[in-house]
Coordinates of C-alpha atoms in Angstrom, one line a residue:
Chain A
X14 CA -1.3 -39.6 -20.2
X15 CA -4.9 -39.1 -19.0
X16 CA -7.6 -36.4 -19.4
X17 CA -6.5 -33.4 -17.4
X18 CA -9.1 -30.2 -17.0
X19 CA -12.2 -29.7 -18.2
X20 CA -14.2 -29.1 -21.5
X21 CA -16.1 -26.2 -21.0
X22 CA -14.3 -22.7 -20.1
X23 CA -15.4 -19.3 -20.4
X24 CA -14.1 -15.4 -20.2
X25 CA -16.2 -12.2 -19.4
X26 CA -13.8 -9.4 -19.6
X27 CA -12.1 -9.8 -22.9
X28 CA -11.2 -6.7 -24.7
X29 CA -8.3 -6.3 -27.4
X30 CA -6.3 -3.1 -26.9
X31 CA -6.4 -0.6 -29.3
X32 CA -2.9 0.7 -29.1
X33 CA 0.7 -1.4 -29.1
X34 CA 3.9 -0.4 -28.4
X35 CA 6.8 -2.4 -28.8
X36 CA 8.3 -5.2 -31.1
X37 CA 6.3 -7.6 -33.0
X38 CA 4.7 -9.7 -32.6
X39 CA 6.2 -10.1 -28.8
X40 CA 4.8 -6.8 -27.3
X41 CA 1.7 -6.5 -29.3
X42 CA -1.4 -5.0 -27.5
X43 CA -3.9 -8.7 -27.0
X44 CA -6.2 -10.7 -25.3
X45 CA -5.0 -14.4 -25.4
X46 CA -5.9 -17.9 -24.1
X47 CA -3.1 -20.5 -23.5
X48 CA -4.5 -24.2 -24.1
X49 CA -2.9 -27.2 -22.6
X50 CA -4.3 -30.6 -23.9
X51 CA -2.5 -33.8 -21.8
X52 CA -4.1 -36.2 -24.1
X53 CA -3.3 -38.4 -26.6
X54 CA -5.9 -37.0 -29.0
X55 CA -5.7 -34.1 -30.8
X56 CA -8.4 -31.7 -28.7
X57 CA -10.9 -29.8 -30.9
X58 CA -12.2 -26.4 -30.0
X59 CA -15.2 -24.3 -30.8
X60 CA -14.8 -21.0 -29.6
X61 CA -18.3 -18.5 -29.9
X62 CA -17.8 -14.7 -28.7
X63 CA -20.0 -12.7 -27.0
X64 CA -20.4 -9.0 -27.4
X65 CA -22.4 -6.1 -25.5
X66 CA -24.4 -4.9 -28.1
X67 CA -24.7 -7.5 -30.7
X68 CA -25.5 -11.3 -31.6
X69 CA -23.0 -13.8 -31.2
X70 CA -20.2 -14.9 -33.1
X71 CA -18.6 -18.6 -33.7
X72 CA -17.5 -21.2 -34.0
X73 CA -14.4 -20.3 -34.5
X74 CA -12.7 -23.5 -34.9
X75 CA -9.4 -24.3 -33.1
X76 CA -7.3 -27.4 -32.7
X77 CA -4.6 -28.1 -30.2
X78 CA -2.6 -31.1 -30.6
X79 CA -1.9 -34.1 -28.6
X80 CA 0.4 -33.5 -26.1
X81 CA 0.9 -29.9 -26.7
X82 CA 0.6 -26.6 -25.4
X83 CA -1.0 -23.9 -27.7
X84 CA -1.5 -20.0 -27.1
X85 CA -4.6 -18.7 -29.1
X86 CA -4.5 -15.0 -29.7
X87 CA -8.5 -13.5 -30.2
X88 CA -6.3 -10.7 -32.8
X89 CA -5.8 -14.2 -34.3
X90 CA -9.3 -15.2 -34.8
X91 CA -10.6 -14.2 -38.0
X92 CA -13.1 -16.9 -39.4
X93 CA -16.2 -16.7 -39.2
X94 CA -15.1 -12.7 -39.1
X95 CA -12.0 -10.6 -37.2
X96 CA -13.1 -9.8 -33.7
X97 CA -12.9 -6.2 -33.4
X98 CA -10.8 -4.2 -31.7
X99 CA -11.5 -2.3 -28.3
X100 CA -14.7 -3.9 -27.8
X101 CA -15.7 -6.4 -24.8
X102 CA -16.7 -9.7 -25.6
X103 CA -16.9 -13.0 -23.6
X104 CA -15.6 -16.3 -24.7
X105 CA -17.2 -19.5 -24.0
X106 CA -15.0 -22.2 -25.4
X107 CA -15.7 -26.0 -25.7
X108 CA -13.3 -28.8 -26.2
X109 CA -14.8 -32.4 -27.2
X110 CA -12.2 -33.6 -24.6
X111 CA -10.7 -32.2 -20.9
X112 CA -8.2 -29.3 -22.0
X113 CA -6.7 -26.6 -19.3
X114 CA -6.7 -22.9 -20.4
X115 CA -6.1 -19.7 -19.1
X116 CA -6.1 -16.5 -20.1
X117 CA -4.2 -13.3 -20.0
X118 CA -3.6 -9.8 -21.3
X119 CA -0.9 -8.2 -22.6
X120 CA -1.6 -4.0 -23.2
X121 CA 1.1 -2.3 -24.6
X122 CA -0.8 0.8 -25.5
X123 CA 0.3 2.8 -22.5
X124 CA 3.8 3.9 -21.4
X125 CA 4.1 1.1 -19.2
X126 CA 2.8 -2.2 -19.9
X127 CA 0.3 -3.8 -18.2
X128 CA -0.6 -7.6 -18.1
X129 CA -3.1 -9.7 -16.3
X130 CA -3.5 -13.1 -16.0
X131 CA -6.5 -15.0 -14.7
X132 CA -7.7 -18.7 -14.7
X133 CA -10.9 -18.8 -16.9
X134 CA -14.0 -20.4 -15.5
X135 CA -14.3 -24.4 -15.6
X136 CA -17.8 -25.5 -15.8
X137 CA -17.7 -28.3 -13.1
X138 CA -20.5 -29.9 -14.4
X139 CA -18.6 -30.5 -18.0
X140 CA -15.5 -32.0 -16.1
X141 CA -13.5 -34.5 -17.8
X142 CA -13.1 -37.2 -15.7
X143 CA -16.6 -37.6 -14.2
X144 CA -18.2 -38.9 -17.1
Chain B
X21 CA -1.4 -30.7 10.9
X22 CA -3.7 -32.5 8.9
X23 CA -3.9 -32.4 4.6
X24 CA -4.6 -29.4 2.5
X25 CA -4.8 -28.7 -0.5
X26 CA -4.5 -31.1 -4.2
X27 CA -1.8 -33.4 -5.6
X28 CA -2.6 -32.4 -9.2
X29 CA -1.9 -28.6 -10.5
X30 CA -1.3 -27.6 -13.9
X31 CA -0.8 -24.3 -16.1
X32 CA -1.3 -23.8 -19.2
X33 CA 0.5 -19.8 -20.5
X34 CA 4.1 -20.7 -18.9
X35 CA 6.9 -18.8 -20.5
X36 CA 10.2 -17.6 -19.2
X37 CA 11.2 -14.0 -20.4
X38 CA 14.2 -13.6 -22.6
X39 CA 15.3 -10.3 -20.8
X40 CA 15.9 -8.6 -17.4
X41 CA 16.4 -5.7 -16.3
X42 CA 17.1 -4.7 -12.4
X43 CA 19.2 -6.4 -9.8
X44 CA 19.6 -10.3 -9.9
X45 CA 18.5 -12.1 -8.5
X46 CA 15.8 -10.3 -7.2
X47 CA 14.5 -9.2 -10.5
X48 CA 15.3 -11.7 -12.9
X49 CA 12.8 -12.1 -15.4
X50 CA 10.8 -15.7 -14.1
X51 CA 7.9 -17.9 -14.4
X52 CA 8.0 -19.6 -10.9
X53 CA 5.6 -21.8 -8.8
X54 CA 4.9 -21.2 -4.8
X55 CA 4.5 -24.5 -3.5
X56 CA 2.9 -24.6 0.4
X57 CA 3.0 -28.1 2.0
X58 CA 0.9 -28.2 5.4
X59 CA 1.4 -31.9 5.9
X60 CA 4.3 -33.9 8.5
X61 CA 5.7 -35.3 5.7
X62 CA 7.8 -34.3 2.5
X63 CA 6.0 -33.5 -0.4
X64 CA 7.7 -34.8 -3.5
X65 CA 6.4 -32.9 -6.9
X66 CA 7.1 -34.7 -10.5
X67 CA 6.9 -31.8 -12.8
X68 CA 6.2 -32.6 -16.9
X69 CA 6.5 -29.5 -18.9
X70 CA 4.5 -29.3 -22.2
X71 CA 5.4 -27.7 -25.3
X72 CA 3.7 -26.3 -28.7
X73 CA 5.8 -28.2 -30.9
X74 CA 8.0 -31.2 -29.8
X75 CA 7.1 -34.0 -26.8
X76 CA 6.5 -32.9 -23.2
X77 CA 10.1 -33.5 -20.8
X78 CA 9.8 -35.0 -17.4
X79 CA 9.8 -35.3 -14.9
X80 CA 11.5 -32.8 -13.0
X81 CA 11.7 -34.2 -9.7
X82 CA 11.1 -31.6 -6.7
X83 CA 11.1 -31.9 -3.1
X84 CA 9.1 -29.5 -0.9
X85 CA 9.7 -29.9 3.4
X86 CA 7.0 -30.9 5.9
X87 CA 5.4 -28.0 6.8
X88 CA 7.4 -25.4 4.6
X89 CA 6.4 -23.5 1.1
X90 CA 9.1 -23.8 -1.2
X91 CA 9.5 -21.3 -4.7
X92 CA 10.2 -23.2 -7.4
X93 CA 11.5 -21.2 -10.7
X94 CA 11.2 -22.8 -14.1
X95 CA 14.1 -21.4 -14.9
X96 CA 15.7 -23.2 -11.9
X97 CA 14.3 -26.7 -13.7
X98 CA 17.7 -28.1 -15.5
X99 CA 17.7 -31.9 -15.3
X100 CA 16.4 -33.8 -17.4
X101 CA 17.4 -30.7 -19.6
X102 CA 16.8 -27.3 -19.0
X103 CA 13.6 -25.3 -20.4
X104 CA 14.2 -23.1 -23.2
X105 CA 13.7 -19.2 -22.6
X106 CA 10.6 -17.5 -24.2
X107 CA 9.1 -20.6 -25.8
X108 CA 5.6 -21.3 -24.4
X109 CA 5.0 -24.3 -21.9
X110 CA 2.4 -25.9 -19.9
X111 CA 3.2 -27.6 -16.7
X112 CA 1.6 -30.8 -14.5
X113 CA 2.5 -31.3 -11.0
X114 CA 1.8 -34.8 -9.3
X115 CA 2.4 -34.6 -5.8
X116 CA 2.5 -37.8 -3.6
X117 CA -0.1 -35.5 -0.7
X118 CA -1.8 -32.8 -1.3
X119 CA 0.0 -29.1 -1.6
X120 CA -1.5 -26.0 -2.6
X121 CA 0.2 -24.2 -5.5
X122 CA 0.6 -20.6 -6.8
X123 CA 2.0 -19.3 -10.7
X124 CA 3.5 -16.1 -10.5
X125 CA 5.4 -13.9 -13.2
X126 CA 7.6 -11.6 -13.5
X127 CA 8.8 -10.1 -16.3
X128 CA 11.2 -7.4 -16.2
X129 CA 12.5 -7.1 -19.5
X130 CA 10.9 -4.0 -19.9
X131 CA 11.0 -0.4 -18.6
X132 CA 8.1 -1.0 -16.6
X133 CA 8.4 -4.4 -14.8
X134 CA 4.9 -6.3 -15.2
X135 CA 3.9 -8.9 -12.8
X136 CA 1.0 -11.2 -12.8
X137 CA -0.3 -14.3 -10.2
X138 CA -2.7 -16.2 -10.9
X139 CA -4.1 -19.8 -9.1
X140 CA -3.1 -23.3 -10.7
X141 CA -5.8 -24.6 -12.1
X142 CA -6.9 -28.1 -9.4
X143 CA -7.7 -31.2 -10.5
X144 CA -10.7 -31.8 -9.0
X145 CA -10.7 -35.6 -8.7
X146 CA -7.2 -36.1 -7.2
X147 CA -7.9 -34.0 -4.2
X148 CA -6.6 -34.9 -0.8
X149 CA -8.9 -35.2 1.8
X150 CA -11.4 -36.5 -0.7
X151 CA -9.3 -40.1 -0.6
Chain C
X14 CA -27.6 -12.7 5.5
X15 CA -26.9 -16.4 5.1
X16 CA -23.1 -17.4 4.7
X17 CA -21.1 -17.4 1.6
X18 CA -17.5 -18.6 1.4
X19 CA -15.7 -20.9 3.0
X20 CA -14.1 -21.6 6.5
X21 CA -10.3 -22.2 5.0
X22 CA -8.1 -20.0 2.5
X23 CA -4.8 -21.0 2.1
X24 CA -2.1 -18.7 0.2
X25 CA 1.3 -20.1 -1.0
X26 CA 3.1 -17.2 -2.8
X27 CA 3.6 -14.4 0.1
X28 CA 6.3 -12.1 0.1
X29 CA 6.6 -8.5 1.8
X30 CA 8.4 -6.3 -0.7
X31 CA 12.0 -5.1 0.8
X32 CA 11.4 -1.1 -0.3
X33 CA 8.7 1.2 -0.6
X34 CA 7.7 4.3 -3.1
X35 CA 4.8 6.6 -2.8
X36 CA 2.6 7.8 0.0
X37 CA 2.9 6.1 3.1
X38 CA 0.4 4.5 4.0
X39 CA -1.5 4.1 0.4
X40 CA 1.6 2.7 -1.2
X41 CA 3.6 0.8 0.9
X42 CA 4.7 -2.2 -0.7
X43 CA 2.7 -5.1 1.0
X44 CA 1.0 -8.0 0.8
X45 CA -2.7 -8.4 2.2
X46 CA -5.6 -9.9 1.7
X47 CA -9.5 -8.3 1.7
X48 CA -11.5 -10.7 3.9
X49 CA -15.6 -10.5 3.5
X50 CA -18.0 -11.6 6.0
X51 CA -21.4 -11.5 5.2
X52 CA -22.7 -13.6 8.5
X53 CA -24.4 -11.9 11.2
X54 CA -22.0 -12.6 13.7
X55 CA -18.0 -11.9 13.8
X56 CA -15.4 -14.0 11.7
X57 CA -12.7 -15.1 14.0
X58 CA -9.5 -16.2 12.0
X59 CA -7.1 -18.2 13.0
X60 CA -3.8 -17.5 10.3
X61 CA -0.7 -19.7 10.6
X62 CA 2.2 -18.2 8.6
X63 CA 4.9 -20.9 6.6
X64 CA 8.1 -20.4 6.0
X65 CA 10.8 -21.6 3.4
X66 CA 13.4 -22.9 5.9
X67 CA 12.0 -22.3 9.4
X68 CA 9.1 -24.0 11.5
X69 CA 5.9 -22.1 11.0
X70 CA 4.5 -19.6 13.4
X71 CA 0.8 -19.0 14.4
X72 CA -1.9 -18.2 15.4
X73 CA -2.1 -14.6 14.1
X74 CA -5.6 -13.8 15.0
X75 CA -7.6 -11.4 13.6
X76 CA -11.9 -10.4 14.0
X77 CA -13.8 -9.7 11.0
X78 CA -17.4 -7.9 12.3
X79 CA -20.4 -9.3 11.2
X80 CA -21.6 -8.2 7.6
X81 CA -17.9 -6.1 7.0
X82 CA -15.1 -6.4 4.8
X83 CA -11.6 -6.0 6.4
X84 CA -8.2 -6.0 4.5
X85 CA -5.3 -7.3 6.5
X86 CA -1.6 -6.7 5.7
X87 CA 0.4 -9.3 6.4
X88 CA 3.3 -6.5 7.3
X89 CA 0.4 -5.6 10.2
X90 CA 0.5 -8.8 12.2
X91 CA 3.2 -8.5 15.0
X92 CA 1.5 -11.2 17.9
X93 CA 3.3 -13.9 17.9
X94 CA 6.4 -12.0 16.0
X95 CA 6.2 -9.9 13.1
X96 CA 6.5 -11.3 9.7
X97 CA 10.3 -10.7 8.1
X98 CA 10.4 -8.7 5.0
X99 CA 11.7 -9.9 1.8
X100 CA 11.2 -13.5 3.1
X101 CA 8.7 -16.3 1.4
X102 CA 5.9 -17.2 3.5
X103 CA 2.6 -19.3 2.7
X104 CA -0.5 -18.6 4.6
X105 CA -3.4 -20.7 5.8
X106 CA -6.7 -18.7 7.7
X107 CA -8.9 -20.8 9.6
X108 CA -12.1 -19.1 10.0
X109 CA -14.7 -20.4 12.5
X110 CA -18.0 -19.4 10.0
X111 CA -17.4 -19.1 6.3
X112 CA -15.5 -16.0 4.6
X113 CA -14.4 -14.8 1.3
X114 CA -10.9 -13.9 0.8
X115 CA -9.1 -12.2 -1.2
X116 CA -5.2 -11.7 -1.9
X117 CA -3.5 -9.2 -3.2
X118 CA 0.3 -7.7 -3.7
X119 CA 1.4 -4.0 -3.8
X120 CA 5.1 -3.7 -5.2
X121 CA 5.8 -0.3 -4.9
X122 CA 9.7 -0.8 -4.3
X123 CA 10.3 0.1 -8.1
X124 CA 10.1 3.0 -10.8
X125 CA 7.0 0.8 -11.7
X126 CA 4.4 -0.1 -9.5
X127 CA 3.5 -3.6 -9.9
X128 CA 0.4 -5.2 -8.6
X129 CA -1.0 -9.1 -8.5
X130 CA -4.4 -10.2 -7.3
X131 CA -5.3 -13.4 -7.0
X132 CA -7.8 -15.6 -5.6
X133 CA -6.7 -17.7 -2.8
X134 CA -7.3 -21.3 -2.6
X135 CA -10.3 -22.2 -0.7
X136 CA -10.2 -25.9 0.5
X137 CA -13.6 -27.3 -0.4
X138 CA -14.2 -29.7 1.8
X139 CA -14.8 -27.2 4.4
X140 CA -17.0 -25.2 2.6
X141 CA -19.8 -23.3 4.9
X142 CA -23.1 -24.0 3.9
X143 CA -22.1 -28.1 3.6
X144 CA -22.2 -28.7 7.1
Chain D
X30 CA -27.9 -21.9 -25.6
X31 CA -27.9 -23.7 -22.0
X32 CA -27.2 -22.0 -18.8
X33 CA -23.4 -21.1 -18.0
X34 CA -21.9 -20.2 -14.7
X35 CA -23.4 -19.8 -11.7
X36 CA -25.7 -17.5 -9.6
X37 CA -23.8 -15.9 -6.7
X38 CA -20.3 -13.9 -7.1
X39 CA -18.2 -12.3 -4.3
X40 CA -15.7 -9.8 -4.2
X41 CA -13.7 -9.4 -1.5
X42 CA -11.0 -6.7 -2.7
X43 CA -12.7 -3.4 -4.1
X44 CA -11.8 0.1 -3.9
X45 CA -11.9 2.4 -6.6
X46 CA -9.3 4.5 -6.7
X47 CA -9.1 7.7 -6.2
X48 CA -6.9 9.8 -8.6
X49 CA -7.1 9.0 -12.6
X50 CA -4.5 9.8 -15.3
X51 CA -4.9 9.3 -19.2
X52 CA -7.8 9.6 -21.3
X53 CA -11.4 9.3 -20.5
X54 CA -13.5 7.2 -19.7
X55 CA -10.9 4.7 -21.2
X56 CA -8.3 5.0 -18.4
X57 CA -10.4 6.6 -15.5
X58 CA -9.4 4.9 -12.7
X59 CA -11.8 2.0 -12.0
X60 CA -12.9 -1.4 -10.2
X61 CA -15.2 -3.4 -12.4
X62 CA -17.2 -6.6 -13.0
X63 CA -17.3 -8.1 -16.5
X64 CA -20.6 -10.2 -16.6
X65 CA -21.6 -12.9 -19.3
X66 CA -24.9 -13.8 -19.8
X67 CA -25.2 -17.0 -22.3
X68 CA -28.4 -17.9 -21.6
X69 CA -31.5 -17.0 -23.9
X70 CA -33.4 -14.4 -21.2
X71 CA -32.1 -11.7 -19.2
X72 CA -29.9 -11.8 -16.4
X73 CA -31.1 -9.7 -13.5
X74 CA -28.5 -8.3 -10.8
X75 CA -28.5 -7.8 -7.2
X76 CA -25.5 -6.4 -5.7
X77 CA -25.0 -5.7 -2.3
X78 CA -21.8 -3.9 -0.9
X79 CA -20.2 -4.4 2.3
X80 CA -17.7 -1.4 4.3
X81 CA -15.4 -1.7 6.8
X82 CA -16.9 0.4 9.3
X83 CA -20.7 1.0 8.4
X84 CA -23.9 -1.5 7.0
X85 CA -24.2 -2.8 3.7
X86 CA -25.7 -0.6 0.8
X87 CA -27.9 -2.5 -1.8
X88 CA -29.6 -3.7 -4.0
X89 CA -28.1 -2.6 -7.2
X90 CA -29.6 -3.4 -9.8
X91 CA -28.4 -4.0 -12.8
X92 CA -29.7 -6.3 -16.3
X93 CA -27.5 -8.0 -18.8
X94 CA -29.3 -9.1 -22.0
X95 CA -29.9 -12.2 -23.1
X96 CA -26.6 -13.4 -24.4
X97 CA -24.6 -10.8 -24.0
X98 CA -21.7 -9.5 -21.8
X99 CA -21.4 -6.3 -19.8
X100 CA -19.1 -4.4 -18.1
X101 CA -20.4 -3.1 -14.4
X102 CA -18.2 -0.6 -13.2
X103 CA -18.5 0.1 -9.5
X104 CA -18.0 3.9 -10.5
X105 CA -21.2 4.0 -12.1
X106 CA -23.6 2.6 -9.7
X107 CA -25.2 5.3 -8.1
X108 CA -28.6 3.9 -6.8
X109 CA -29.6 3.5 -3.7
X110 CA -26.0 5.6 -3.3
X111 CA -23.0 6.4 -5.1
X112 CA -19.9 4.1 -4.1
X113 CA -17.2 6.4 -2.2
X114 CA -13.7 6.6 -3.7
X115 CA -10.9 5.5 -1.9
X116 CA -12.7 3.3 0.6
X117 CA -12.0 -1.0 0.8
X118 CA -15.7 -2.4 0.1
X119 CA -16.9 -6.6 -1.0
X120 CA -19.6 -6.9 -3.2
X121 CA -22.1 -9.6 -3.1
X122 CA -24.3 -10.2 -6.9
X123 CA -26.7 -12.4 -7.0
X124 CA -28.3 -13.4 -10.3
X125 CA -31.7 -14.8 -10.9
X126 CA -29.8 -17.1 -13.5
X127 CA -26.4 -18.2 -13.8
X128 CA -23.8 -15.8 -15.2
X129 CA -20.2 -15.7 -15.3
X130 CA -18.7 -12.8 -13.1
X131 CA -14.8 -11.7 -14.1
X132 CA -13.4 -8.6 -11.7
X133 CA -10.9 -6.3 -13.1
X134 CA -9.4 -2.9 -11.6
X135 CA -7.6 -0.5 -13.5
X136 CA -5.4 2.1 -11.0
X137 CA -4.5 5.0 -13.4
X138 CA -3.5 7.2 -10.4
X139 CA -0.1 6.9 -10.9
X140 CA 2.9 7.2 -13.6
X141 CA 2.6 3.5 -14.5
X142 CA -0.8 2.0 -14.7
X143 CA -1.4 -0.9 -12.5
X144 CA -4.0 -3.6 -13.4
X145 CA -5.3 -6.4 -12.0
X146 CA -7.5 -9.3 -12.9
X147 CA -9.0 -11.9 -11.0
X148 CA -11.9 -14.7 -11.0
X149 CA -14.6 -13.5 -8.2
X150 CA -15.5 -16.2 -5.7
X151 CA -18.2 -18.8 -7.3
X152 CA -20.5 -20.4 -4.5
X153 CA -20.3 -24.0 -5.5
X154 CA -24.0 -24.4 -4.1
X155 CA -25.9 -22.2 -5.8
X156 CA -24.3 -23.6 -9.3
X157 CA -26.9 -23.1 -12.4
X158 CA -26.7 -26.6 -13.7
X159 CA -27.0 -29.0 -10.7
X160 CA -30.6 -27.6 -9.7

């Protein structure tokens, strides 16, 4: 199948919840991406976080196979070092090919849950098929 | 009316919820697509769901009426096999004209029901009008 | 102020919740969107309302004063015909200089309030400041 | 690192809410803007905001370091004038170098918390990259 999406994608309002409630691993508290990669290729991702007060951090390396779908939780991130928790960061992730991802939240720290979802930002000039 | 819209849409953080709580089948727990087709002629979607572990299944073949929106609930997707509850997916939708899509959730598996929308991510280069 | 936005938003997953909770008017359940016009003249739009099984009804027209924003809800428009509760519909707003809009969904028909925001699609070949 | 994002963000849907429940400041009822500044100087804010019945209030301004994020909310912008509660507003930011712009609100007002997420409107035309 061809290239589908883009290789350049970033977040601004991440934050990992402090608090869970619930079963694990389903209901804990998280900031996640889901990637989809359409191609034939394994798609190879370098993931650098960006924090308020602070330099920084990445790559954090991540592959997602040909073909596949592949949900990255930042709790799950812990080389070069753990990403804290209750902190904002951004996320500026690059793919060496076109890969779709979006992101959403899962906070189970309350009474009732709350999730958001959003589409990340595609960097048009980075697109897949144009080059 | 004239063309609006994109003939390629994907998501990437599809999942159908195991549980549900509320009156069916109002509030049974759902990933589902909005389809909108402004066009004078049918739309027909071809739908390939992605997985994290095992080859993508398609297509699931979808019709959507000249000038009508249609929902469209993965759940609702059963031939060529039905899609697994709670396992993440990714989906691509090839339309023959351009339609303008919509990913909703609902998850009411929980005491509080949590819902989030967010747009389809477009593919740029397969956009209607641009042909 | 020059124009931002873009003269056509389309929306594909309406739905006016059945039942309401809450303060009237604050938490009807509803669906809207926030329109911004930042020209220095009025936005007239022009917003045709699609249906799943029925041919679709418009124009709903609604004025947007120069440099204001304005949130519409959809359970508001009554010329041609109301809009039926409880009932899919897809949107597309024609506006005669270029907008920003914005949609959003108040479900306030449960123990739970849920809400969803999303961006609506904005067809980009009929951007403002291209012409 | 190279420019990310673009220059000018719209919102179309604000309004900060007026009652709060929960801890503070973590769950004070809010409408925010997550910004993400990648390049290697400082990103410097404007932000205009538009009413529904009176002129636009602005500049704002507002500075996020060299890469870094940070988190704008409308609560806290008090210069020229404080933002009223309760009362639908857009917000127009224009950077003096491309920047990534997330929205977020956070409606504690009520017995579940209600959140939701969305992109703010890009303008394709003043994209960092393509001058």
């Amino acid at each position: 199948m061809q290239a589908i999406g883009k290789r350049r994608w970033t977040i601004a309002g991440g934050r990992i919840p402090l608090e869970s409630n619930g079963t694990e691993p389903e209901f804990t508290s998280r900031d996640e991406i889901a990637v989809l990669n359409c191609c034939d290729s394994p798609a190879r991702l370098r993931i650098h976080i960006h924090y308020a007060d602070r330099p920084a951090v990445g790559p954090y390396e991540v592959e997602v196979a040909a073909r596949r779908v592949r949900r990255i939780r930042f709790n799950d991130l812990i080389f070069p070092e753990a990403l804290p928790l209750h902190e904002d960061f951004g996320a500026v992730i690059n793919a060496d090919i076109p890969v779709v991802v979006q992101f959403t939240r899962l906070d189970s720290g309350t009474a009732s849950r709350s999730a958001v979802a959003t589409a990340a930002y595609a960097e048009r000039n980075l697109q897949g098929s144009g080059r």
